[in-house]
Short mmCIF file of C-alpha atoms in Angstrom, two decimals:
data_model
loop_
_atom_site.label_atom_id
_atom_site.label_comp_id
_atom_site.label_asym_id
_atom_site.label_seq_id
_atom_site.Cartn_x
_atom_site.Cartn_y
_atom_site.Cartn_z
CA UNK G 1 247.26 157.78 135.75
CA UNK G 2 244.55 157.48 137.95
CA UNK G 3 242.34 159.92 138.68
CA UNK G 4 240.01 160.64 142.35
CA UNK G 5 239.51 162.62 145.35
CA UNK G 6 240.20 162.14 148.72
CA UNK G 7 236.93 162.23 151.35
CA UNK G 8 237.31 163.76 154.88
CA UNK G 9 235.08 162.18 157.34
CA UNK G 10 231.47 163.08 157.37
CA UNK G 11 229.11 163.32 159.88
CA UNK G 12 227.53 160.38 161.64
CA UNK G 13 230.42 158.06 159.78
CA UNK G 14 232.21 157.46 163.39
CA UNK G 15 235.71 158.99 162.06
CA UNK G 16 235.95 156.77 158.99
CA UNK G 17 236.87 157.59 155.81
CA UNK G 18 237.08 156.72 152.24
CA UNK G 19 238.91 158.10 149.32
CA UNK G 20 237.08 157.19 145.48
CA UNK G 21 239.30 157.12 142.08
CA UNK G 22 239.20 155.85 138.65
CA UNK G 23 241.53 154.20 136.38
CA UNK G 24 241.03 155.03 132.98
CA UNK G 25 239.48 151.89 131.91
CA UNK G 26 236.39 152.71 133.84
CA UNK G 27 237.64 150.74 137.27
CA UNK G 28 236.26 152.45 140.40
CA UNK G 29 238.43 151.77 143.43
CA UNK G 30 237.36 152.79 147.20
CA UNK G 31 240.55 153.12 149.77
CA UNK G 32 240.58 153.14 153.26
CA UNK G 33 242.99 153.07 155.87
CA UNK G 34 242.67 151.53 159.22
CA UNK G 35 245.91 150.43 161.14
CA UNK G 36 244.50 149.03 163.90
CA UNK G 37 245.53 145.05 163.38
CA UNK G 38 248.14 144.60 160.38
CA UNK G 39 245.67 143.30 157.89
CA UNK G 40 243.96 144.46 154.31
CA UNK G 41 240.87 143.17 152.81
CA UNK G 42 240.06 143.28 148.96
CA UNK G 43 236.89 143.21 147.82
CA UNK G 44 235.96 143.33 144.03
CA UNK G 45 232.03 143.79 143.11
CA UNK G 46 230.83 143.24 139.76
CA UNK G 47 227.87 144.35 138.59
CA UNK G 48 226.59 141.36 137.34
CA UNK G 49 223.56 138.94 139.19
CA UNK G 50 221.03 136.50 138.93
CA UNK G 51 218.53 139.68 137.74
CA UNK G 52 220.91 140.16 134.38
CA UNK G 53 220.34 136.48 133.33
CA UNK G 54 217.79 135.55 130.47
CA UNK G 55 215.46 132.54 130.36
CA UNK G 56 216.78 129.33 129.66
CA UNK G 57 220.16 130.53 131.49
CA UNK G 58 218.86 130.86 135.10
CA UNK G 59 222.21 130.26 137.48
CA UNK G 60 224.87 131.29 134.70
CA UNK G 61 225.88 133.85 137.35
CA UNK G 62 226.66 131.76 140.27
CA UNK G 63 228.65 129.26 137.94
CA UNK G 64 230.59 131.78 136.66
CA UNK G 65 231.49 132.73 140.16
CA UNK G 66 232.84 129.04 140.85
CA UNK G 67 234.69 129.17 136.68
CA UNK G 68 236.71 132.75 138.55
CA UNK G 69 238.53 129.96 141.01
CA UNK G 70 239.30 127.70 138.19
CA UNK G 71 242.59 129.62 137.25
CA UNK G 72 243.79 132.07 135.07
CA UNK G 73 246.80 132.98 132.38
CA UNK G 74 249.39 132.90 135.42
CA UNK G 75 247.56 130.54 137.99
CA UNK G 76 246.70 127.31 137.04
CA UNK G 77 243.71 125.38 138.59
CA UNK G 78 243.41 125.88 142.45
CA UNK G 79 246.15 128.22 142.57
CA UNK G 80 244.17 131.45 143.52
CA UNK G 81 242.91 129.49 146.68
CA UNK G 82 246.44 127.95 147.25
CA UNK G 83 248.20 131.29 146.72
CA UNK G 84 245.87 133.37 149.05
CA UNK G 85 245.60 130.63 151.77
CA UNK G 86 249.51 130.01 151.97
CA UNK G 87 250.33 133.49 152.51
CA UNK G 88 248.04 133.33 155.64
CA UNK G 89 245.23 134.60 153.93
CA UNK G 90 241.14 133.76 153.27
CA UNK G 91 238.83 134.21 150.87
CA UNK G 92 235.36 133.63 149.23
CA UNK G 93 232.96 134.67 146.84
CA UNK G 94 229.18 135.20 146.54
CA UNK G 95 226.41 135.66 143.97
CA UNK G 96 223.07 137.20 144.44
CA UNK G 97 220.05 138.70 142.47
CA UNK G 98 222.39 142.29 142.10
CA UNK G 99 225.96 141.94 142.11
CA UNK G 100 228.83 138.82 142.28
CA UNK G 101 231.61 139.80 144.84
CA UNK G 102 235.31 138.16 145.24
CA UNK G 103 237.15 138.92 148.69
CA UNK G 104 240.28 137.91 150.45
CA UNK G 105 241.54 139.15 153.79
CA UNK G 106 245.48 139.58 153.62
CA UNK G 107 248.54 140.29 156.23
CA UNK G 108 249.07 143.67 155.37
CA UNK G 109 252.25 142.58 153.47
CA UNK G 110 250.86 140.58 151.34
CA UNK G 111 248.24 142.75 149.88
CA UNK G 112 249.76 143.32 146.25
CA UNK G 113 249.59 139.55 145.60
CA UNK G 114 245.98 139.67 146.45
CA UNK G 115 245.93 142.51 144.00
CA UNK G 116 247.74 140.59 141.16
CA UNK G 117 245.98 137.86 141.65
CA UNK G 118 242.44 139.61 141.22
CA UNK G 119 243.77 141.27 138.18
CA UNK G 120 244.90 138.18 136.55
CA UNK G 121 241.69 136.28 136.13
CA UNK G 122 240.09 139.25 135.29
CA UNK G 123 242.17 139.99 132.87
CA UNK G 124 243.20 136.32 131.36
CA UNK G 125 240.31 133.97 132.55
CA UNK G 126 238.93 133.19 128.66
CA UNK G 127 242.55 132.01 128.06
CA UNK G 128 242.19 128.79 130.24
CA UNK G 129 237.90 128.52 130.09
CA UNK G 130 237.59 125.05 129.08
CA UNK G 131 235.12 122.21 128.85
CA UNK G 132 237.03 120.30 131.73
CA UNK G 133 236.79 123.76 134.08
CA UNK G 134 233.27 124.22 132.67
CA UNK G 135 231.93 120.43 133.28
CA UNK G 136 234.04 120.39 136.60
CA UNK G 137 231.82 123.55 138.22
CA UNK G 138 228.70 121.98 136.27
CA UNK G 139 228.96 119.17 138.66
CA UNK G 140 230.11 121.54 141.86
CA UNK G 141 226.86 123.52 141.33
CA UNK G 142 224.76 120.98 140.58
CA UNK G 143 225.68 119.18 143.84
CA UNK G 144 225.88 122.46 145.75
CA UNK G 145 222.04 123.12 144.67
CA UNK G 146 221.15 119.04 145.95
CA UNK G 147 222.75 119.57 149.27
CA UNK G 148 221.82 123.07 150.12
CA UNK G 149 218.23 123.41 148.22
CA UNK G 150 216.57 120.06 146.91
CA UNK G 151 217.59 117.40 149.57
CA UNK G 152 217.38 119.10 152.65
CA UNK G 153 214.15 120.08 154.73
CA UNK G 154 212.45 123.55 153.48
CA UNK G 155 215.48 123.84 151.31
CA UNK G 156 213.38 125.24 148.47
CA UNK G 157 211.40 127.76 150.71
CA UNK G 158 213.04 130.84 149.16
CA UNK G 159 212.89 129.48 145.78
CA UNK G 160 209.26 129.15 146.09
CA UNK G 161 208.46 132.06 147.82
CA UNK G 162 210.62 134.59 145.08
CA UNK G 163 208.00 132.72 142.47
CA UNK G 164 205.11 133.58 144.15
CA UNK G 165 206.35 137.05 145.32
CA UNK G 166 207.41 138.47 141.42
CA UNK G 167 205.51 137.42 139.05
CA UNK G 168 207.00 135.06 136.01
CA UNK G 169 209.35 137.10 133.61
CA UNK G 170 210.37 139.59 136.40
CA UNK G 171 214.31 139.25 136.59
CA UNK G 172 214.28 138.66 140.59
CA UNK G 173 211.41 135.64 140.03
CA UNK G 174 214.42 132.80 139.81
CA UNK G 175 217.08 132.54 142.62
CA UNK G 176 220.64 132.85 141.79
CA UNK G 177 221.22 129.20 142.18
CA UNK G 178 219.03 128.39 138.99
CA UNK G 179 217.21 125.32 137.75
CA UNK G 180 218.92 121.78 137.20
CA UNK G 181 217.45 122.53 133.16
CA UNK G 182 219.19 125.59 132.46
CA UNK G 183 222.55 124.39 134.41
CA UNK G 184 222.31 121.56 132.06
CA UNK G 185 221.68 123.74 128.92
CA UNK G 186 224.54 126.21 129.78
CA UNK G 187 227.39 126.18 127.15
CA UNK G 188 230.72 126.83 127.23
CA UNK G 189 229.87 129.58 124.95
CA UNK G 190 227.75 131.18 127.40
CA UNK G 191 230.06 131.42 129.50
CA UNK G 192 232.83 132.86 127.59
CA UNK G 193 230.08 135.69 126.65
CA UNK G 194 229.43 136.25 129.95
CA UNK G 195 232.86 136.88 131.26
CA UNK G 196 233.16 139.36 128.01
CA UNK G 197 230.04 141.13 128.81
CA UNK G 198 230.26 141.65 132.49
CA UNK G 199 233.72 140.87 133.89
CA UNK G 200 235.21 144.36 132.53
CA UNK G 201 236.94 146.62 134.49
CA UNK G 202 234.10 149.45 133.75
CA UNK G 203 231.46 147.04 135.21
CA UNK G 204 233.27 146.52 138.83
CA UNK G 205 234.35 148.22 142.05
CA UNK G 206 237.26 147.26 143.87
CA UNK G 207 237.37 148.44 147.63
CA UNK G 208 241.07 147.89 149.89
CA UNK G 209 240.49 148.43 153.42
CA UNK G 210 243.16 147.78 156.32
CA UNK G 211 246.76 148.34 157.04
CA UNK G 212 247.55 150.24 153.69
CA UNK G 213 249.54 153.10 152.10
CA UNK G 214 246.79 154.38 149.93
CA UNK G 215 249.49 155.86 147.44
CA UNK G 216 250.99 152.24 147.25
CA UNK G 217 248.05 150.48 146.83
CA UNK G 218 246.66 152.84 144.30
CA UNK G 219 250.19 152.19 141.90
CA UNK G 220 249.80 148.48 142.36
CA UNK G 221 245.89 148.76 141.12
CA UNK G 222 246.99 150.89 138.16
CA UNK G 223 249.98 148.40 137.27
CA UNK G 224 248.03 145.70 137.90
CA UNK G 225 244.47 146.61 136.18
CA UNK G 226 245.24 149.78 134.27
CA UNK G 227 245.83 147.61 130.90
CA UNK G 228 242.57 145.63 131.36
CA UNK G 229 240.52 146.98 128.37
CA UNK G 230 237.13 148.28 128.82
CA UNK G 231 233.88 146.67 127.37
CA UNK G 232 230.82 148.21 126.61
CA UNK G 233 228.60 145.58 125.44
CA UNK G 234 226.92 145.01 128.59
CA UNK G 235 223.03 144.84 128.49
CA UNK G 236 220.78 146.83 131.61
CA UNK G 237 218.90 144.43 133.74
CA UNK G 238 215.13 143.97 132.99
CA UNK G 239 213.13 146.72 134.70
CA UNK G 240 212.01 145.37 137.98
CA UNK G 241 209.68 148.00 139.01
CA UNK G 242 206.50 146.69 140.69
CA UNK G 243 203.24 148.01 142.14
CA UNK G 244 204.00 148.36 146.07
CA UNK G 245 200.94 146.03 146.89
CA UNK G 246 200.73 142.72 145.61
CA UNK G 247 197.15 142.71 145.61
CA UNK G 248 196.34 139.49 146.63
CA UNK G 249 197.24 137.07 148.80
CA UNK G 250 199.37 134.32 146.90
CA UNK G 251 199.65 130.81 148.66
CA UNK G 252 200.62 127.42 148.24
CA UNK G 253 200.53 124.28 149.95
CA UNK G 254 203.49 122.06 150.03
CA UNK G 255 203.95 118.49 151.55
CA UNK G 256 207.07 117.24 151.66
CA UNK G 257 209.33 115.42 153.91
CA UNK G 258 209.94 118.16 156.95
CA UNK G 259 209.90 117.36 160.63
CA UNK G 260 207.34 119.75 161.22
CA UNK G 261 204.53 122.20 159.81
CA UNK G 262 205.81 125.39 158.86
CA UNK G 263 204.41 128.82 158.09
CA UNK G 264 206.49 131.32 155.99
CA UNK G 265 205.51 134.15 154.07
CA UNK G 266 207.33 137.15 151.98
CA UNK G 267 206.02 140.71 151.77
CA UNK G 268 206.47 143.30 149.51
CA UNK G 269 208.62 145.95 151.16
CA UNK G 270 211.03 149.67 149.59
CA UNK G 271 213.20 149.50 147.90
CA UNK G 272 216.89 149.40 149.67
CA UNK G 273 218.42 152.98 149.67
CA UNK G 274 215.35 154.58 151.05
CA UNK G 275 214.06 155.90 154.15
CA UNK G 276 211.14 154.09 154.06
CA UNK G 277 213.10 150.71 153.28
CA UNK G 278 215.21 151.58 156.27
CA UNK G 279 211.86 152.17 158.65
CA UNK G 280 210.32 148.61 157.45
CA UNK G 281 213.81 147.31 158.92
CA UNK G 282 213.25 148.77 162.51
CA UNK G 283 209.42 147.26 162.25
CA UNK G 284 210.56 143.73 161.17
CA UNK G 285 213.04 143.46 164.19
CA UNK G 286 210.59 144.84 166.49
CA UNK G 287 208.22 141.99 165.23
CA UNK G 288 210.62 139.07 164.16
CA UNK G 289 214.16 140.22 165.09
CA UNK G 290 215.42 137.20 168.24
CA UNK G 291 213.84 136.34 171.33
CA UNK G 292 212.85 139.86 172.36
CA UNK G 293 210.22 140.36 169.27
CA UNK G 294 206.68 140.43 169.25
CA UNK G 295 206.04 137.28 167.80
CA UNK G 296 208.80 135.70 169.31
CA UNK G 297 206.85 136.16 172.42
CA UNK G 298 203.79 135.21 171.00
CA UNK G 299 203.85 132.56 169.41
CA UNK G 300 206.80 130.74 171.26
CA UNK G 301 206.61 132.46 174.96
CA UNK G 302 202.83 132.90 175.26
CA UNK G 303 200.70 130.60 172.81
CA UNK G 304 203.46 127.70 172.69
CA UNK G 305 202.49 126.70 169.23
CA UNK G 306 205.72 127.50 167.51
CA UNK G 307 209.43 126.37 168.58
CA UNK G 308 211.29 129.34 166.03
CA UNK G 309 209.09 132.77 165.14
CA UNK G 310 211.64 135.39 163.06
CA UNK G 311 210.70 138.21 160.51
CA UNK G 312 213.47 139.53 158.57
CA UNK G 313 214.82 141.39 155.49
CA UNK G 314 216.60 140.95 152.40
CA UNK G 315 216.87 144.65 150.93
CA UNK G 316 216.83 144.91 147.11
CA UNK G 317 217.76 148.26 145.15
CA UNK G 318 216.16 146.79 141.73
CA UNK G 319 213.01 145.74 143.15
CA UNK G 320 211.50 146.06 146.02
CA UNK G 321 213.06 144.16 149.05
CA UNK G 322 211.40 141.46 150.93
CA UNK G 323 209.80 140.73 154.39
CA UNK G 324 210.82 136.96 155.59
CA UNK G 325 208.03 135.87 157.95
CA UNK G 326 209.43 132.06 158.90
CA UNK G 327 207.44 130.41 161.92
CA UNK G 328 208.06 126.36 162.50
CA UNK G 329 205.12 124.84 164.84
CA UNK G 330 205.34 123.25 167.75
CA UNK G 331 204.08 119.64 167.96
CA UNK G 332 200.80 119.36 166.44
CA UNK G 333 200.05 122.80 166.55
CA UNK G 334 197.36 124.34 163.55
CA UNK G 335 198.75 126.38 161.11
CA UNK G 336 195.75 128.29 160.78
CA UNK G 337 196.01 129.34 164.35
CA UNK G 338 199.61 130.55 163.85
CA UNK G 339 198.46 132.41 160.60
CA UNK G 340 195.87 134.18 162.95
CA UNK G 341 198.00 135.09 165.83
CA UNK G 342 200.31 136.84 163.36
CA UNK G 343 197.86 138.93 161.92
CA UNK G 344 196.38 139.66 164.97
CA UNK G 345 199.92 141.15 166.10
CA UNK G 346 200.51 143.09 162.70
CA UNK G 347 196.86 144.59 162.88
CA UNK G 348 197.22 145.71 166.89
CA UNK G 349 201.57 146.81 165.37
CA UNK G 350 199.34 148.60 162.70
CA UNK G 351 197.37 150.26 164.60
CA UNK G 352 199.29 151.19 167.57
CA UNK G 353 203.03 151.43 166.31
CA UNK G 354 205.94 150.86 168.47
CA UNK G 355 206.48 151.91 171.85
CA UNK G 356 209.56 153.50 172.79
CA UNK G 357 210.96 150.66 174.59
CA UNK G 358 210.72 148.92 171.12
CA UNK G 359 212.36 151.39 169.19
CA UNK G 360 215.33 152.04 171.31
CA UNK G 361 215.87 148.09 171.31
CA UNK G 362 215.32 147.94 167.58
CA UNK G 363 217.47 150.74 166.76
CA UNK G 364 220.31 149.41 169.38
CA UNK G 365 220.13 146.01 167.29
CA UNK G 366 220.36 147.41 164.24
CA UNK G 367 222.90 149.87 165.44
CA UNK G 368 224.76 146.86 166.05
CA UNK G 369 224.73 145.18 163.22
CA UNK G 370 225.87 147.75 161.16
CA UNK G 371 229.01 148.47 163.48
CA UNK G 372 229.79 144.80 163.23
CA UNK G 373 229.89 145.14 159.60
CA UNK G 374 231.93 148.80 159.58
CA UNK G 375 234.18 147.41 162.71
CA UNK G 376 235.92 144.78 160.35
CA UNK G 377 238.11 145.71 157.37
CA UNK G 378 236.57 142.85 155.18
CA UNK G 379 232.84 143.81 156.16
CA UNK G 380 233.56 147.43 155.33
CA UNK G 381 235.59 146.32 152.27
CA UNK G 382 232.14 144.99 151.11
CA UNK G 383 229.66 147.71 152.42
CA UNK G 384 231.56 150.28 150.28
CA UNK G 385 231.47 147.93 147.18
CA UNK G 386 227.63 147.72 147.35
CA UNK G 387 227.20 150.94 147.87
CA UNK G 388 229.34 152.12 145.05
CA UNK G 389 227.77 149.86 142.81
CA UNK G 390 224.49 149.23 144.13
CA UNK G 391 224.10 153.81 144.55
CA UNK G 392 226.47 155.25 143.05
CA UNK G 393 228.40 156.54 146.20
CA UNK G 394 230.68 154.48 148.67
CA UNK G 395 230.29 157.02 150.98
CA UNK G 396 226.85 155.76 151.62
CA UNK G 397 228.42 152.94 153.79
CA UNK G 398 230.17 155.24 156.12
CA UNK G 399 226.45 156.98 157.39
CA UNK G 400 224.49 154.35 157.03
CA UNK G 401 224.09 153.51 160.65
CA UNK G 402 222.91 157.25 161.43
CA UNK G 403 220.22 156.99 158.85
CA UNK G 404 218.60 154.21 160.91
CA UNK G 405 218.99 155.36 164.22
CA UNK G 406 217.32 158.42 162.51
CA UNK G 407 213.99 156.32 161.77
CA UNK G 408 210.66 157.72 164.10
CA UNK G 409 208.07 155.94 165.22
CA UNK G 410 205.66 157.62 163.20
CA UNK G 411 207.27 156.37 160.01
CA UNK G 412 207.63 152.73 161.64
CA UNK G 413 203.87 152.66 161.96
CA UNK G 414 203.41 154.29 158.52
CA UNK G 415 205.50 151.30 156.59
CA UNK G 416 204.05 148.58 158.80
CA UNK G 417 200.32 150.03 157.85
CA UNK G 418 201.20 150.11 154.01
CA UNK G 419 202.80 146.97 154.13
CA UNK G 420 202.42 144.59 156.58
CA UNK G 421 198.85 143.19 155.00
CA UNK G 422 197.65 139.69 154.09
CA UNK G 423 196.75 141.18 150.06
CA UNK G 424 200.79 142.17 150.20
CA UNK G 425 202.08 138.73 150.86
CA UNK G 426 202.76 135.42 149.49
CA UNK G 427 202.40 132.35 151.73
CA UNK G 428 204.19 129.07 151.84
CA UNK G 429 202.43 126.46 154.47
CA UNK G 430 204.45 123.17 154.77
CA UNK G 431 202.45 120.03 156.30
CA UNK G 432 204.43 116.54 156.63
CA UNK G 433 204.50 113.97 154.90
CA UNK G 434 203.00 110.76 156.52
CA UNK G 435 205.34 108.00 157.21
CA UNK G 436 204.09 105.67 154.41
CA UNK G 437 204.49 108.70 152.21
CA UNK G 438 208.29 109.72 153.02
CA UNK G 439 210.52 108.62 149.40
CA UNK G 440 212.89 105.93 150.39
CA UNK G 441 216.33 107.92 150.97
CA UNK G 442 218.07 107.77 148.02
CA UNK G 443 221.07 105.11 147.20
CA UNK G 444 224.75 106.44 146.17
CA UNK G 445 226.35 105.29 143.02
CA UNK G 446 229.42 105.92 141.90
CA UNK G 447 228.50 109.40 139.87
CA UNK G 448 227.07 110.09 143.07
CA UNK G 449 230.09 109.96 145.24
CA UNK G 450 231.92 111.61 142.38
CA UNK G 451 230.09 114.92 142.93
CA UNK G 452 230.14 114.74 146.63
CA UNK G 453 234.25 114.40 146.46
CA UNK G 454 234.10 117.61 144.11
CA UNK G 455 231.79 119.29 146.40
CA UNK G 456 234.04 118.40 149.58
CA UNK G 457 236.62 119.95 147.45
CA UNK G 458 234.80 122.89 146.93
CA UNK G 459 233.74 123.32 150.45
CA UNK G 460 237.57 122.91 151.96
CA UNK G 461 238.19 126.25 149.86
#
């Protein structure tokens, strides 16, 4: 039987609660109840992202997510999409550099089939991985990465900018979509090693959030999961401890075929799960966060030489996170002016700190943001998965607004001082292409329109 504890509501968590158990295969599973609309979300974290993958493999995790919707021992090609949407449910799934995460949102009566249907291809998926499912999500990626990344204008800025920012062999220097190459180069092999390694009931958190009898819903997950076996082959991810300076400035020019000059940069910020991490989040929406921010008004409002100014965050727990500077000029405005103004405004932030104007707006926003996430039962679903598996403790999700609004000034100024520095960035400056220089847009054959009626297929889900 399951074993766990049930969590009363702790301070600064706004009256919600969380109760944390284990099935004896190692499977961690978060409950919590909210009856306010007649609806339960699932959410199933595995700890498994673009950070475990070696060279030569780069994007292995992302295609595995697409080989989960291929079917399983009891559901047969598109039937977990089919099954889930029919009973008047959605659902998704994700990859990034830490974790892989499968969701649906379910009428509260229909949450054990959601349940089953989790179980199944986590339990069965090597017993239909074939080369037709393998080849078939080959192609879906491969599109996907065209459409979203290589075709479209500054598709490849993060890409870039993640090189630049870790240094080659660090696990977060490739993005989880991966190279053309190693998509190519991965085997059907690979993948059935994968799923062995990482999709094991001891590797993953499953969260249920909504209109649910938390006795229930535990049985079903025990019936449902408790004969999964365990596996512990699974390899730690590569340390990605760095220095908390880069030490240089890191830059490169690229011309390509944009419809304007662009300036975009990514600094070296905490690590997620600290206090620091969450102080450089309160600076980089005073600076960058909508139309209210410091640059905004700079560079848009005052100087006129940009038509989009934003500075935000992607928090990391294995490395530290990232500061997204991404400024697109206005008409044939300089770069290098741009690139001024917004050191000039991090020197004076610097220097001065925030007011308190700027905090309380800051702190609202973020405020905000986080209640968004908590206020919905999928969001939540997912905030105590990453938490769980990102830090050990689901219950991290349920404070983590009063941790923010806890941030001073002081410490705002400190991170932004530390931080916020031209020898802590990397630098991407995009510059047109001239007319006579623009590639001749590309013809479609019939492979071509192949992979875009797989990708439309893959989208509709």
């Amino acid at each position: 039987m399951p074993m766990g504890h049930t969590a009363t509501a702790e301070a600064g968590s706004g009256g919600l609660t969380a109760t944390e158990h284990r099935l004896a295969n190692g499977l961690r599973v978060v409950l919590s109840e909210d009856h306010l609309t007649p609806v339960a979300a699932v959410c199933l974290w595995y700890d498994v992202g673009s950070r475990h993958e070696v060279a030569g493999r780069t994007g292995l995790a992302h295609l595995f997510e697409h080989l989960m919707f291929q079917g399983s021992a009891q559901v047969k090609d598109n039937g977990h999409f089919e099954l889930v949407q029919g009973a008047g449910g959605s659902l998704n799934g994700t990859t990034s550099f830490e974790r892989t995460n499968y969701f649906e949102t379910m009428p509260a009566h229909q949450l054990e089939l959601a349940l089953w249907l989790e179980a199944d291809r986590m339990g069965s998926l090597l017993t239909v991985l074939d080369d037709e499912s393998m080849e078939n999500q080959r192609s879906v990626v491969k599109n996907e990465r065209r459409q979203r990344y290589d075709n479209v204008p500054y598709g490849t800025a993060f890409e870039k900018l993640f090189a630049l920012a870790y240094p080659e062999g660090h696990p977060y220097h490739h993005t989880p979509i991966g190279s053309m190459a190693d998509l190519d180069a991965a085997t059907l092999e690979d993948a059935r090693e994968f799923f062995r390694t990482y999709y094991a009931p001891n590797n993953a958190v499953i969260s249920v959030v909504g209109d649910i009898d938390p006795e229930q819903t535990l049985a079903w997950i025990e019936k449902y999961f408790g004969s999964i076996p365990a596996h512990d082959g699974k390899r730690p991810p590569r340390d990605g401890t760095l220095p908390d300076i880069i030490g240089e400035e890191k830059r490169q020019l690229v011309e390509a075929e944009v419809p304007s000059r662009a300036l975009m940069a990514a600094y070296r910020l905490p690590h997620d799960g600290t206090r620091a991490c969450d102080a450089a989040d309160v600076a980089l929406t005073i600076l960058g966060g909508g139309e209210s921010s410091r640059l905004y008004n700079r560079l848009v409002r005052r100087d006129r030489t940009a038509v989009t100014a934003g500075f935000g965050m992607l928090r990391l727990s294995g490395a530290p996170s990232v500061g997204w500077l991404d400024v697109k000029t206005s008409h044939e405005a300089v770069v290098s002016d741009i690139e001024a103004a917004v050191d000039e405004e991090l020197a004076r932030f610097a220097e001065e700190g925030p007011t308190d104007e700027e905090m309380e707006r800051a702190q609202a926003q973020l405020e905000r943001e986080w209640l968004d996430r908590l206020g919905t039962v999928a969001g939540r679903a997912d905030e105590l998965c990453k938490y769980a598996v990102l830090f050990g403790d689901p219950q991290l999700a349920l404070t983590a607004v009063g941790r923010v609004l806890s941030v001073t000034a002081d410490e705002v100024k400190e991170v932004a001082q530390a931080r916020l520095r031209p020898d802590n960035r990397a630098v991407l400056v995009y510059e047109p292409l001239a007319p006579d220089q623009a590639p001749d847009a590309p013809g479609t054959d019939v492979n071509d329109a192949a992979e875009i009626e797989v990708q439309e297929e893959e989208a509709a889900k």
